[in-house]
CSV table of C-alpha atoms in Angstrom, one decimal:
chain,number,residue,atom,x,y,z
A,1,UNK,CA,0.0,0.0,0.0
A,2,UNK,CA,2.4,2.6,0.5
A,3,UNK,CA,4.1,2.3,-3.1
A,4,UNK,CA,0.8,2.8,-4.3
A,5,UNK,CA,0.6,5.9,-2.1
A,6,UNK,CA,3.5,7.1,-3.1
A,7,UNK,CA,2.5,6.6,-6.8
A,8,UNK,CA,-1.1,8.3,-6.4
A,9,UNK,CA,0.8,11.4,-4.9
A,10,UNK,CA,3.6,11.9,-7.6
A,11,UNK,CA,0.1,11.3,-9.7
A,12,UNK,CA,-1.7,13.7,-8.1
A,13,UNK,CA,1.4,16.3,-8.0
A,14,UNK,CA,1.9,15.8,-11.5
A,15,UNK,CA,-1.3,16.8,-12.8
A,16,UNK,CA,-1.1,19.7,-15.2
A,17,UNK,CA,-3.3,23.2,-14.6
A,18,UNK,CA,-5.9,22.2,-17.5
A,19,UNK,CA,-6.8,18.7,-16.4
A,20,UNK,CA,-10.3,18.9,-15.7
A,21,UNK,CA,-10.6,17.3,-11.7
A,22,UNK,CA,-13.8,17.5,-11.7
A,23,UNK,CA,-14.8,15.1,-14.1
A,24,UNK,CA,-12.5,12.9,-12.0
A,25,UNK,CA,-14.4,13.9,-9.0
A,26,UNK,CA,-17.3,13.0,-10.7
A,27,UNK,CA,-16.3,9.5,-11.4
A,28,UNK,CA,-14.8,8.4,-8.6
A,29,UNK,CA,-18.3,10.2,-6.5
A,30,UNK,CA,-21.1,8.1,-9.1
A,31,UNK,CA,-19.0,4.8,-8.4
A,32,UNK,CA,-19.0,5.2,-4.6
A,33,UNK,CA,-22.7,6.3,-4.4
A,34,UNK,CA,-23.2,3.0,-6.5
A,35,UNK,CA,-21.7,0.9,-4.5
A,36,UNK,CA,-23.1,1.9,-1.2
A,37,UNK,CA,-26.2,2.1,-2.9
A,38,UNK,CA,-25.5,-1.8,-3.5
A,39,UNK,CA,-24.8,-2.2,0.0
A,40,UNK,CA,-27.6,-0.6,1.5
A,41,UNK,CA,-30.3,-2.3,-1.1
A,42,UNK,CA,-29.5,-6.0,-0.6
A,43,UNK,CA,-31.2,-7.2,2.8
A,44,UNK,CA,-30.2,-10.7,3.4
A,45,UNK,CA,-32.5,-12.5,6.1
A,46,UNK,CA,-31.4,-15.3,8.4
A,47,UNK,CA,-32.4,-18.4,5.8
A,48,UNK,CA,-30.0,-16.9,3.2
A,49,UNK,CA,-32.5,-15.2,1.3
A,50,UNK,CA,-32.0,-11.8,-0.5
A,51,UNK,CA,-34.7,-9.2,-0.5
A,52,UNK,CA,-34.2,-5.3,-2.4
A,53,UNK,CA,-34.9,-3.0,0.2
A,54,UNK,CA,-36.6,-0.6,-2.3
A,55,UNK,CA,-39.4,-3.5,-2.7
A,56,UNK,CA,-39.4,-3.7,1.2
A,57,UNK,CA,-40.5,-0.3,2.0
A,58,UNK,CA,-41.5,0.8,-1.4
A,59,UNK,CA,-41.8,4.4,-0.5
A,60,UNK,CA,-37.8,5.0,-0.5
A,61,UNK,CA,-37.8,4.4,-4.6
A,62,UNK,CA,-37.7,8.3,-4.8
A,63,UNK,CA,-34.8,8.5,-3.5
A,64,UNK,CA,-33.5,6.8,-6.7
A,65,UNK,CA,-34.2,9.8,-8.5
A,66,UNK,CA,-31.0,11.2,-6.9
A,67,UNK,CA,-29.0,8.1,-6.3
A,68,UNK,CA,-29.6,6.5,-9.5
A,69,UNK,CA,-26.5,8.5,-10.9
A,70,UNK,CA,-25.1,5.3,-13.3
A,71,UNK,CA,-25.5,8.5,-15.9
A,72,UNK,CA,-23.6,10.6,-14.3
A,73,UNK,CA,-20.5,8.0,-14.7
A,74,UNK,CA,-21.4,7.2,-18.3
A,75,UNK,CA,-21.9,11.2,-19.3
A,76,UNK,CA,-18.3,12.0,-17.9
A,77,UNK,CA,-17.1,8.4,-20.0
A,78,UNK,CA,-18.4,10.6,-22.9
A,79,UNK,CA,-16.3,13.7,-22.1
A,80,UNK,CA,-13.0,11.7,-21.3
A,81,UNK,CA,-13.5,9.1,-24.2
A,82,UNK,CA,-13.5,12.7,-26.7
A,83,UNK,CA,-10.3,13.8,-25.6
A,84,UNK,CA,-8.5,10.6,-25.2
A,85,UNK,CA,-9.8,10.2,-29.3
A,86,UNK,CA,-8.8,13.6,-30.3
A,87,UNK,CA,-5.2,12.6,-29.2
A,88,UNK,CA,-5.3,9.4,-30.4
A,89,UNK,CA,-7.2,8.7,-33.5
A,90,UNK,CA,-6.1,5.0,-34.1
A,91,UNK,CA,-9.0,3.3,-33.8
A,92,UNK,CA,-7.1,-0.2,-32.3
A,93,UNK,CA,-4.8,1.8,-30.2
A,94,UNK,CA,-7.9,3.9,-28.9
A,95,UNK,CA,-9.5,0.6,-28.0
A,96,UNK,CA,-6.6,-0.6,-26.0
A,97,UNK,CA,-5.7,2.3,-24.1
A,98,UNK,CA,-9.0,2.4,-23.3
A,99,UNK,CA,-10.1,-0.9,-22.3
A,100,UNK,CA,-7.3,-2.4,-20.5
A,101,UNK,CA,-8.2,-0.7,-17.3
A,102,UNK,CA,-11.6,-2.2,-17.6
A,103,UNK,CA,-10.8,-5.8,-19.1
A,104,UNK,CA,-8.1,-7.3,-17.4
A,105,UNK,CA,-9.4,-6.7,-14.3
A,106,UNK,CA,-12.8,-8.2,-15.5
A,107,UNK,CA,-11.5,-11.1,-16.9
A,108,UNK,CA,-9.4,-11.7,-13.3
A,109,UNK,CA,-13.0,-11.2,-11.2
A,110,UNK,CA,-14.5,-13.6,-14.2
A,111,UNK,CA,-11.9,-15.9,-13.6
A,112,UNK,CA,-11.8,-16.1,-9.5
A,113,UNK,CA,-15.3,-16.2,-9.5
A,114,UNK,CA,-15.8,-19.2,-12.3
A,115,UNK,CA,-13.3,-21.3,-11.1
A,116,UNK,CA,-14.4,-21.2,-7.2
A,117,UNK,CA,-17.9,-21.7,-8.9
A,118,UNK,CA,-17.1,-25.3,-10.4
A,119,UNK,CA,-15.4,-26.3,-7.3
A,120,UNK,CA,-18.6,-24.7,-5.0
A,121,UNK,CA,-20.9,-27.3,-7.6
A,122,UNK,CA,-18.6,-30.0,-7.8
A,123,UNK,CA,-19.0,-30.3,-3.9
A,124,UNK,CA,-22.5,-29.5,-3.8
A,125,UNK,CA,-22.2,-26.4,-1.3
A,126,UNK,CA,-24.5,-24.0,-3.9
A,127,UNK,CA,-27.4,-24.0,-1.4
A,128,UNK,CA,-28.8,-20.7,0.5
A,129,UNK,CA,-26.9,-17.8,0.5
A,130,UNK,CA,-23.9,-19.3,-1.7
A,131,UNK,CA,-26.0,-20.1,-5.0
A,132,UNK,CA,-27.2,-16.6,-4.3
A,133,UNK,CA,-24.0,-15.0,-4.5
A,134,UNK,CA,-23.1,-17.7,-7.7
A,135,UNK,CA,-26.9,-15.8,-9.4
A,136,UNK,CA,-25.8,-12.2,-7.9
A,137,UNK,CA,-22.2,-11.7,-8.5
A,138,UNK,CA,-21.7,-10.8,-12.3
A,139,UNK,CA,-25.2,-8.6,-12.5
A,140,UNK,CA,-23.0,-5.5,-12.1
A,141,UNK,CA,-20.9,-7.0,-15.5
A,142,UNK,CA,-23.9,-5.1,-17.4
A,143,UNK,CA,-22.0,-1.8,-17.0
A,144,UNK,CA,-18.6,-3.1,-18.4
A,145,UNK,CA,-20.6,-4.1,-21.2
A,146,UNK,CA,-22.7,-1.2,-21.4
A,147,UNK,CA,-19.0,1.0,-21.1
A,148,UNK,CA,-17.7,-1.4,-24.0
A,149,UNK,CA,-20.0,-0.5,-26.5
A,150,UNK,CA,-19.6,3.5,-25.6
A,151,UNK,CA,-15.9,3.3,-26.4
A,152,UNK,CA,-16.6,1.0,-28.9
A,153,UNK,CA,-18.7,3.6,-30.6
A,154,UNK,CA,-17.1,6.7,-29.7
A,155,UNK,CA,-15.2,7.5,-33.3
A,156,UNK,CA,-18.1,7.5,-35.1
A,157,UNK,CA,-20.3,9.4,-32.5
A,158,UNK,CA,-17.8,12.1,-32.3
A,159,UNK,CA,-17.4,12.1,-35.9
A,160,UNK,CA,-21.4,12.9,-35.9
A,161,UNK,CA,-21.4,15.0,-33.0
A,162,UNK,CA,-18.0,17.1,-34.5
A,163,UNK,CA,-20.6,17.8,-37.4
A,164,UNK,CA,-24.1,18.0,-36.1
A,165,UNK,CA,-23.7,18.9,-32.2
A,166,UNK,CA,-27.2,18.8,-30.5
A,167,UNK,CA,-28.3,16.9,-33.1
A,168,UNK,CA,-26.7,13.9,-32.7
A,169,UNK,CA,-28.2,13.6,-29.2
A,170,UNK,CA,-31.4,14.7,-30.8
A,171,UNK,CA,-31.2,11.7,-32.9
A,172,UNK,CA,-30.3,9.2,-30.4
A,173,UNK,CA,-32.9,10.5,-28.2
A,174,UNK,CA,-35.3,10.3,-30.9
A,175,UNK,CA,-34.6,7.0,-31.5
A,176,UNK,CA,-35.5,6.2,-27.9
A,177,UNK,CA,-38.4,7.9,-28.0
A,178,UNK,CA,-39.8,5.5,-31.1
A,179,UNK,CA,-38.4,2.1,-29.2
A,180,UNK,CA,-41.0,2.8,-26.5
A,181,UNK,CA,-43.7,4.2,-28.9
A,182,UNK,CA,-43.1,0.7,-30.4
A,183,UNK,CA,-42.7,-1.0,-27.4
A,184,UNK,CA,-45.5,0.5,-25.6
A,185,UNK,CA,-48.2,1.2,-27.8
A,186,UNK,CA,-48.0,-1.6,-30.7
A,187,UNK,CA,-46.3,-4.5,-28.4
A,188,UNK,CA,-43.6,-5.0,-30.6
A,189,UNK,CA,-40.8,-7.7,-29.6
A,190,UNK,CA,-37.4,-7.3,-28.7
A,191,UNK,CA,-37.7,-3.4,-29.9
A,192,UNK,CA,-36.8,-2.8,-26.2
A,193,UNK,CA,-33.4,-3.7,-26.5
A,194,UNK,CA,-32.6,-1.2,-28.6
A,195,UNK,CA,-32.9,1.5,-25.8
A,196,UNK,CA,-29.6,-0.1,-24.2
A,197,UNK,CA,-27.9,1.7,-27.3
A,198,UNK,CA,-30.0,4.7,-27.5
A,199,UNK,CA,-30.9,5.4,-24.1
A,200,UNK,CA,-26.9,5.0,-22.8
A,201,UNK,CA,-25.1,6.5,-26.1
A,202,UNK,CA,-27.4,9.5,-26.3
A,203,UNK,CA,-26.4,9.6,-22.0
A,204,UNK,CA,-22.7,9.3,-23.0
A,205,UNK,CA,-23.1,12.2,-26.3
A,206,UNK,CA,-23.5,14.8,-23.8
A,207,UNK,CA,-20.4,14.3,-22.5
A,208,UNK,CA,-19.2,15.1,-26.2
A,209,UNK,CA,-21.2,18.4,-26.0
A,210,UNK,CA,-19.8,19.2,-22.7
A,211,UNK,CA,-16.2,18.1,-23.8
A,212,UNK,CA,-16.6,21.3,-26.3
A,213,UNK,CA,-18.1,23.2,-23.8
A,214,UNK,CA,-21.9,22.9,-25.6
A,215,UNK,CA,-23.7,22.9,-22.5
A,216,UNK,CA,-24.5,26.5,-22.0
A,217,UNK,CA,-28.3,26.2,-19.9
A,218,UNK,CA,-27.6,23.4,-17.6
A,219,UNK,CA,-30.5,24.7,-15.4
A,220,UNK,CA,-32.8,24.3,-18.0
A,221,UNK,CA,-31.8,20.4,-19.4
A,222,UNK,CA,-32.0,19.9,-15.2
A,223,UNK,CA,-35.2,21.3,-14.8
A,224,UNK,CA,-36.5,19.8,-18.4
A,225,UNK,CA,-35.2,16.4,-17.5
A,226,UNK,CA,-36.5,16.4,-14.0
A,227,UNK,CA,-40.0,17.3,-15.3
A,228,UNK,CA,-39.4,15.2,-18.4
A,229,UNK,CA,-39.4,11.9,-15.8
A,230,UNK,CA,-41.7,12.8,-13.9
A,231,UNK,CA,-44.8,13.4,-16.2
A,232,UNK,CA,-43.1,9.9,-17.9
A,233,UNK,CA,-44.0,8.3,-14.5
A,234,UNK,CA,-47.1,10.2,-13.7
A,235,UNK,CA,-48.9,9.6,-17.1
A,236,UNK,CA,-47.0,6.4,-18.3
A,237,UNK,CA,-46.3,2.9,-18.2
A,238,UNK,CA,-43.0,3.7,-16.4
A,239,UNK,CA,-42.5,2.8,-12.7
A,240,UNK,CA,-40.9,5.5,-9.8
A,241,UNK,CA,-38.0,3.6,-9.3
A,242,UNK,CA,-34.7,4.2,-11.2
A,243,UNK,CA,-33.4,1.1,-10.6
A,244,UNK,CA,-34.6,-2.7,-11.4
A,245,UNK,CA,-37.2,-3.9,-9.3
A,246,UNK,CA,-37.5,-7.7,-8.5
A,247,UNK,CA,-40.8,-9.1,-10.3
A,248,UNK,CA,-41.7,-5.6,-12.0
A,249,UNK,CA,-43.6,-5.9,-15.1
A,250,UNK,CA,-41.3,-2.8,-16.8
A,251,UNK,CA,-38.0,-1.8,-14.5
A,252,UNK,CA,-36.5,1.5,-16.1
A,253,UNK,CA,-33.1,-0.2,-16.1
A,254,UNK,CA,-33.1,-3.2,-18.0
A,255,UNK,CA,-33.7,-2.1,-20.6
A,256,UNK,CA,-33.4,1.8,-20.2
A,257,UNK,CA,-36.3,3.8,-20.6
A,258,UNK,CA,-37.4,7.1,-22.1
A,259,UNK,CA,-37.8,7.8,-18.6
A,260,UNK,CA,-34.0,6.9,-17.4
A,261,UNK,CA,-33.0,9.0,-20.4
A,262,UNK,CA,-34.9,12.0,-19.1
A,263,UNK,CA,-33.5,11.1,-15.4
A,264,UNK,CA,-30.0,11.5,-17.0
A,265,UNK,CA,-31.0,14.7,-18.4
A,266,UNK,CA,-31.6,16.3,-14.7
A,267,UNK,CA,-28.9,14.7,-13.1
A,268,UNK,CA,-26.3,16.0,-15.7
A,269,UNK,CA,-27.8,19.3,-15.9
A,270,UNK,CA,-27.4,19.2,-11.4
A,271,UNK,CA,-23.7,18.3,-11.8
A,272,UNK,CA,-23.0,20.8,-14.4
A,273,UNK,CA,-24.2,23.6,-12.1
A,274,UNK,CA,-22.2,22.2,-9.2
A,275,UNK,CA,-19.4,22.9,-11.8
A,276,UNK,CA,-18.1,26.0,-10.0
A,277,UNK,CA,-17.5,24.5,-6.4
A,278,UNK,CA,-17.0,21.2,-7.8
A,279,UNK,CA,-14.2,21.8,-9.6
A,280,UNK,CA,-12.7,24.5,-6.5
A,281,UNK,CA,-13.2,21.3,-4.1
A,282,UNK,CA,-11.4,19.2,-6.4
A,283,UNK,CA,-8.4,21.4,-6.7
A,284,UNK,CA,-7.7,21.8,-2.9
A,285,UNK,CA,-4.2,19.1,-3.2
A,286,UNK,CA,-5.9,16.7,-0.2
A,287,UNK,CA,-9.1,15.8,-2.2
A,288,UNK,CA,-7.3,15.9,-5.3
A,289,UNK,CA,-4.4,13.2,-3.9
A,290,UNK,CA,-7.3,11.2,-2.3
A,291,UNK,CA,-9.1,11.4,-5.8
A,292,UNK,CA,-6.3,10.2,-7.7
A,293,UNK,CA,-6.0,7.1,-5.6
A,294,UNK,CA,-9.1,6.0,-6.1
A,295,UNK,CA,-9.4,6.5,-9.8
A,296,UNK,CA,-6.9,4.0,-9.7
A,297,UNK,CA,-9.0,1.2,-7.5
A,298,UNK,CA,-12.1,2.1,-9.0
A,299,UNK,CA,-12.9,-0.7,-11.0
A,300,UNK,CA,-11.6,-3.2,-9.1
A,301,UNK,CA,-13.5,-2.1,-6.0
A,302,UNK,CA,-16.7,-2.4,-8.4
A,303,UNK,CA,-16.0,-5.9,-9.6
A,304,UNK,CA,-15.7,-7.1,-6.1
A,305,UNK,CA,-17.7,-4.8,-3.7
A,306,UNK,CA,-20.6,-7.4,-4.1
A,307,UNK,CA,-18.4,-9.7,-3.5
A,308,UNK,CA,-17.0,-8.6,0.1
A,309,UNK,CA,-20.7,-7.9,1.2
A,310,UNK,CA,-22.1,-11.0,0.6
A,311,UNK,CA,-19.2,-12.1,2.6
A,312,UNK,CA,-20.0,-10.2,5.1
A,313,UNK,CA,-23.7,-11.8,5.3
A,314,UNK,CA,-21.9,-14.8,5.1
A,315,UNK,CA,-20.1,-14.5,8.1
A,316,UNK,CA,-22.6,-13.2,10.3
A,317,UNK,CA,-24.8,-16.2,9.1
A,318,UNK,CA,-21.7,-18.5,10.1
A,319,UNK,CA,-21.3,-16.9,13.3
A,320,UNK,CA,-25.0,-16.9,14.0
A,321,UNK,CA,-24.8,-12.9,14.2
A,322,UNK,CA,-29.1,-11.9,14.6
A,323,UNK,CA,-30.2,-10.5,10.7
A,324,UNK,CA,-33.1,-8.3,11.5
A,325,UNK,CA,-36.1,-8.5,9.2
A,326,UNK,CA,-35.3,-5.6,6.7
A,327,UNK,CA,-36.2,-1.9,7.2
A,328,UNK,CA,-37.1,-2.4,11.5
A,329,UNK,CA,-35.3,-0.1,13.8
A,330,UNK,CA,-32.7,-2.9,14.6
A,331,UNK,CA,-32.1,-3.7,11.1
A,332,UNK,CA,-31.3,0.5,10.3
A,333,UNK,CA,-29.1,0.2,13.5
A,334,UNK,CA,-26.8,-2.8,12.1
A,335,UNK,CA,-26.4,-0.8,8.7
A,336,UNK,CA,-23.5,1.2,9.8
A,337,UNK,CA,-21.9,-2.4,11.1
A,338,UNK,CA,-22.1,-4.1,7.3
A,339,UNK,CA,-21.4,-1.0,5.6
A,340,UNK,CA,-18.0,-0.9,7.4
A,341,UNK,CA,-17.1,-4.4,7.2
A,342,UNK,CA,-18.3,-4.5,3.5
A,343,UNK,CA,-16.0,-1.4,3.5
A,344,UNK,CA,-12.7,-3.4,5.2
A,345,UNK,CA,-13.4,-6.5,2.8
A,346,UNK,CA,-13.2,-4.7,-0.3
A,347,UNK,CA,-10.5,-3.0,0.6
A,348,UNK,CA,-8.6,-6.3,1.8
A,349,UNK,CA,-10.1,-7.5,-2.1
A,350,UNK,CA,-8.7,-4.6,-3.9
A,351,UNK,CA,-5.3,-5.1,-2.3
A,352,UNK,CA,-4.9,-7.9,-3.7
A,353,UNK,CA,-6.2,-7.7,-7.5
A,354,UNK,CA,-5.8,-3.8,-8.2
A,355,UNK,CA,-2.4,-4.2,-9.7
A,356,UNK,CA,-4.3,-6.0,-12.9
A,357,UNK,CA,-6.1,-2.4,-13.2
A,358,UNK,CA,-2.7,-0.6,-14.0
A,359,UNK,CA,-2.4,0.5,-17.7
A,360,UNK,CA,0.1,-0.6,-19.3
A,361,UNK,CA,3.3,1.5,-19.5
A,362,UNK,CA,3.8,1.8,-23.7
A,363,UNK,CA,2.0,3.3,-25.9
A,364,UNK,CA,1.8,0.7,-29.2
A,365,UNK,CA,1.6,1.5,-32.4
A,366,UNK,CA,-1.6,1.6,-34.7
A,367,UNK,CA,-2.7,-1.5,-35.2
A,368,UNK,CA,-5.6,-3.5,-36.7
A,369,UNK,CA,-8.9,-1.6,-36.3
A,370,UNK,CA,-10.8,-4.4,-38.1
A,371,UNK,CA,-9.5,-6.8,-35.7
A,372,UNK,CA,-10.0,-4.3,-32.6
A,373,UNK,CA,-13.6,-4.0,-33.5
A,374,UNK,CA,-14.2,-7.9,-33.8
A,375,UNK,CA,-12.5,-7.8,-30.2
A,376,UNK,CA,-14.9,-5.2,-28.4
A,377,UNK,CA,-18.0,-6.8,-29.9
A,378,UNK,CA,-17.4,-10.1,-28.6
A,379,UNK,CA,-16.0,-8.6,-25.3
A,380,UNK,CA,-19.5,-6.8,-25.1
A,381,UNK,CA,-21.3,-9.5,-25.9
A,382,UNK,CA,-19.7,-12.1,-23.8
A,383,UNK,CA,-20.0,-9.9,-20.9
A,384,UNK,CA,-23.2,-8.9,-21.2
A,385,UNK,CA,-24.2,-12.6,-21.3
A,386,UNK,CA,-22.2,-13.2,-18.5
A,387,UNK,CA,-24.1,-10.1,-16.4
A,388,UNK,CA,-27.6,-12.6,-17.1
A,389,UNK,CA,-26.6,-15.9,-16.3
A,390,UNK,CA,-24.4,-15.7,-13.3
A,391,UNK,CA,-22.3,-18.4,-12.3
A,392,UNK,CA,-25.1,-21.0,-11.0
A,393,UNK,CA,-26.0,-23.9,-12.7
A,394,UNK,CA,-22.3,-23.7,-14.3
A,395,UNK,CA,-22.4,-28.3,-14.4
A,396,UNK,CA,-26.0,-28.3,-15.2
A,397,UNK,CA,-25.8,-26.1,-18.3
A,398,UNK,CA,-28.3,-22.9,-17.1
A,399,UNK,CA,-29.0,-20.5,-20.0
A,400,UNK,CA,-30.1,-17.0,-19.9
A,401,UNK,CA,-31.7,-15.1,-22.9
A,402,UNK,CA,-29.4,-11.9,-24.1
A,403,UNK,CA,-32.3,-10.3,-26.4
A,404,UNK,CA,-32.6,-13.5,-28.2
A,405,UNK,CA,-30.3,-15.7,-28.2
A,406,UNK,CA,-29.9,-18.1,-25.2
A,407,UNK,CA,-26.3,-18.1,-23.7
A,408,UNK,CA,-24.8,-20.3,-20.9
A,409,UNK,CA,-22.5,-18.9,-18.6
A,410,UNK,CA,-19.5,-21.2,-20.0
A,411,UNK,CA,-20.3,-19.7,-23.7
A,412,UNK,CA,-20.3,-16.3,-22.5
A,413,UNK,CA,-17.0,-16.4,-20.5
A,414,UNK,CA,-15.2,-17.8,-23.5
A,415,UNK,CA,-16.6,-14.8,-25.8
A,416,UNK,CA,-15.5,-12.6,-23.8
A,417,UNK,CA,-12.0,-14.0,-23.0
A,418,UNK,CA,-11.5,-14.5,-27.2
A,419,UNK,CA,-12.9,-10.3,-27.0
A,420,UNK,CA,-10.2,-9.6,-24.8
A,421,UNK,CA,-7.2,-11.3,-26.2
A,422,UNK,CA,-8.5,-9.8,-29.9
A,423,UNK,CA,-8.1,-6.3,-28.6
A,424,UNK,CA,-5.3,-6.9,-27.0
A,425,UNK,CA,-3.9,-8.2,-29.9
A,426,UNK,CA,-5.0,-5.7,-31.9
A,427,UNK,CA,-4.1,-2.9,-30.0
A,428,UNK,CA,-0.2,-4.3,-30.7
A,429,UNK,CA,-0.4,-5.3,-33.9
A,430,UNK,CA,2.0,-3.3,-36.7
A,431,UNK,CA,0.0,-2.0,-40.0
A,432,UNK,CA,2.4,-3.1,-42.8
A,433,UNK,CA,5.1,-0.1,-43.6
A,434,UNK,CA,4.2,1.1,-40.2
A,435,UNK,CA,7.0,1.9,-38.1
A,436,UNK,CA,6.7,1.2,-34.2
A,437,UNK,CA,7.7,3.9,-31.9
């Protein structure tokens, strides 16, 4: 830990004047709020069962209108994916840079995780609170695939953003708005899906517009947005909560929603007029240090924060610790207790994987953009498949459906790994006549 230290401070010391801190600020602040958000939903009762607080006491979904901030993190993936384009146009050499801070270590988690699974089945221990964790683990795995596709798509985007601005959003927007027309009106299958692209890319665009300072009224797209959603939920099919729902008929998550979109609009529209004192906390050189620092945990804490805290549940259960029934006085009272020990565990966790988040030292050369492409689609999709199945039912061949096609988690683990080892190839290999650097 303390070369790490060391590193995040020469980081942190090393930053120049025009860096933008508060889009780090952001990302490292829409992370954390996820995770405890994570923490504080999940209410596991004393016969291993996991219940969603939210469902629980059904009257704290509001408060997903202000902790639902999964936008927030993809809008400022927009703003650095521009500028990390603009100063390397190689589409393959993009990719890598890009993704190796986001695959490696999600190939690791995948590979910790599947291998304890086959031994956990092999020996029959997948019962109670176990096979739940097996089924629970990989559902964060949707962002990473999610986040694939957005740097996946980013030259083209910006291309059409470079030429059209508002537009672009406009159109991606759009096309959200005629998925749920379709979907909602004239019960058309699978349309749905197609908001996981719309919804998200037209999310991550405005962090094009803000990368070229474009966002001039951010009261207004806060206000619009925030009124936007909530006449969507009033008057439409949509439900209050921002987040998936266990056993809802239409979650706003999965897939996105016109609604979600509009929830974007007022949370990035909030966080640009925090700009000012944002960005004047983030300089002060203690928050900036500590900033830093985590930017360079911050996926790996992700992949594995579910982890510590169903370890944490497991241990009370194995040390017959009392689980209150969720949301009573003495249930609220132990949330401080697994908060902090889900806290400890991830960090004991990130200890020992983060070093597989550290980018790689080189810069390579050009490459194969074909081949990079092949690589992030496969990556996506094997991850995304991955995020449905879970690793239960690993020896008794369990499928999931991803849109349409039915995937098993064994299938989806080896797409993803053949993704990975594509871009990684790609990202290295010469063009012919190209001289390496």
């Amino acid at each position: 830990m303390g070369n790490s230290a060391v590193s995040a401070r020469e980081l942190a010391a090393a930053t120049p004047a025009t860096r933008d801190r508060y889009v780090d600020l952001l990302r490292v602040a829409s992370l954390g709020v996820v995770v405890l958000g994570h923490w504080l939903m999940a209410a596991v009762t004393t016969d291993g069962s996991v219940d969603n607080l939210l469902a629980v006491v059904p009257e704290l979904q509001v408060v997903t209108w202000a902790l639902q901030v999964m936008p927030v993190f993809f809008f400022v993936g927009g703003f650095s994916h521009a500028l990390a384009y603009r100063s390397r146009p190689a589409y393959a050499a993009f990719l890598r840079a890009r993704l190796q801070r986001l695959l490696r270590p999600t190939m690791v988690f995948v590979g910790v995780w599947g291998s304890a699974a086959l031994v956990i089945q092999l020996f029959g221990a997948d019962g109670g609170l176990t096979g739940v964790a097996l089924r629970l683990v990989t559902q964060p795995l949707w962002f990473i695939g999610i986040y694939l596709a957005m740097v996946a798509f980013t030259p083209p985007l910006l291309k059409l953003h470079e030429r059209w601005g508002w537009g672009a959003f406009a159109a991606l927007a759009g096309g959200a708005v005629a998925v749920d027309v379709l979907r909602f009106a004239f019960d058309v299958p699978f349309v749905e899906f197609l908001n996981f692209a719309f919804v998200w890319l037209a999310v991550h665009q405005l962090g094009f517009l803000r990368a070229d300072g474009m966002i001039r009224l951010p009261g207004a797209l806060a206000a619009g947005g925030l009124l936007g959603a909530g006449l969507l939920v009033a008057l439409g099919p949509y439900p209050l909560s921002m987040v998936g729902m266990p056993g809802e008929k239409v979650s706003n998550m999965a897939p996105p929603t016109l609604a979600l979109l509009a929830h974007g609009l007022w949370l990035v529209g909030a966080v640009e007029l925090l700009k000012g004192p944002g960005a004047r906390f983030a300089a002060r050189a203690g928050v900036w240090h500590k900033v830093v620092a985590a930017n360079g945990i911050a996926m790996t804490a992700f992949l594995w924060h579910l982890t510590a805290m169903l370890g944490v549940y497991g241990t009370f259960l194995a040390l017959d610790v009392t689980l209150p029934a969720p949301a009573t006085g003495a249930w609220w009272a132990q949330v401080p207790l697994r908060i902090a020990a889900a806290a400890a565990l991830t960090g004991v966790l990130v200890t020992a994987f983060r070093r597989f988040e550290r980018p790689a030292a080189h810069r390579p050369p050009a490459g194969s953009a074909p081949l990079a492409a092949v690589g992030v689609t496969l990556a996506l999709f094997g991850v995304l498949g991955l995020s449905m199945t879970g690793f239960g039912g690993l020896l008794e061949g369990h499928t999931a459906t991803l849109v349409a096609v039915r995937v098993t988690a064994p299938a989806a683990i080896a797409t993803a790994l053949v993704g990975w080892l594509l871009v990684e190839r790609a990202g290295r290999a010469r063009i012919p006549g190209q001289r390496s650097r």
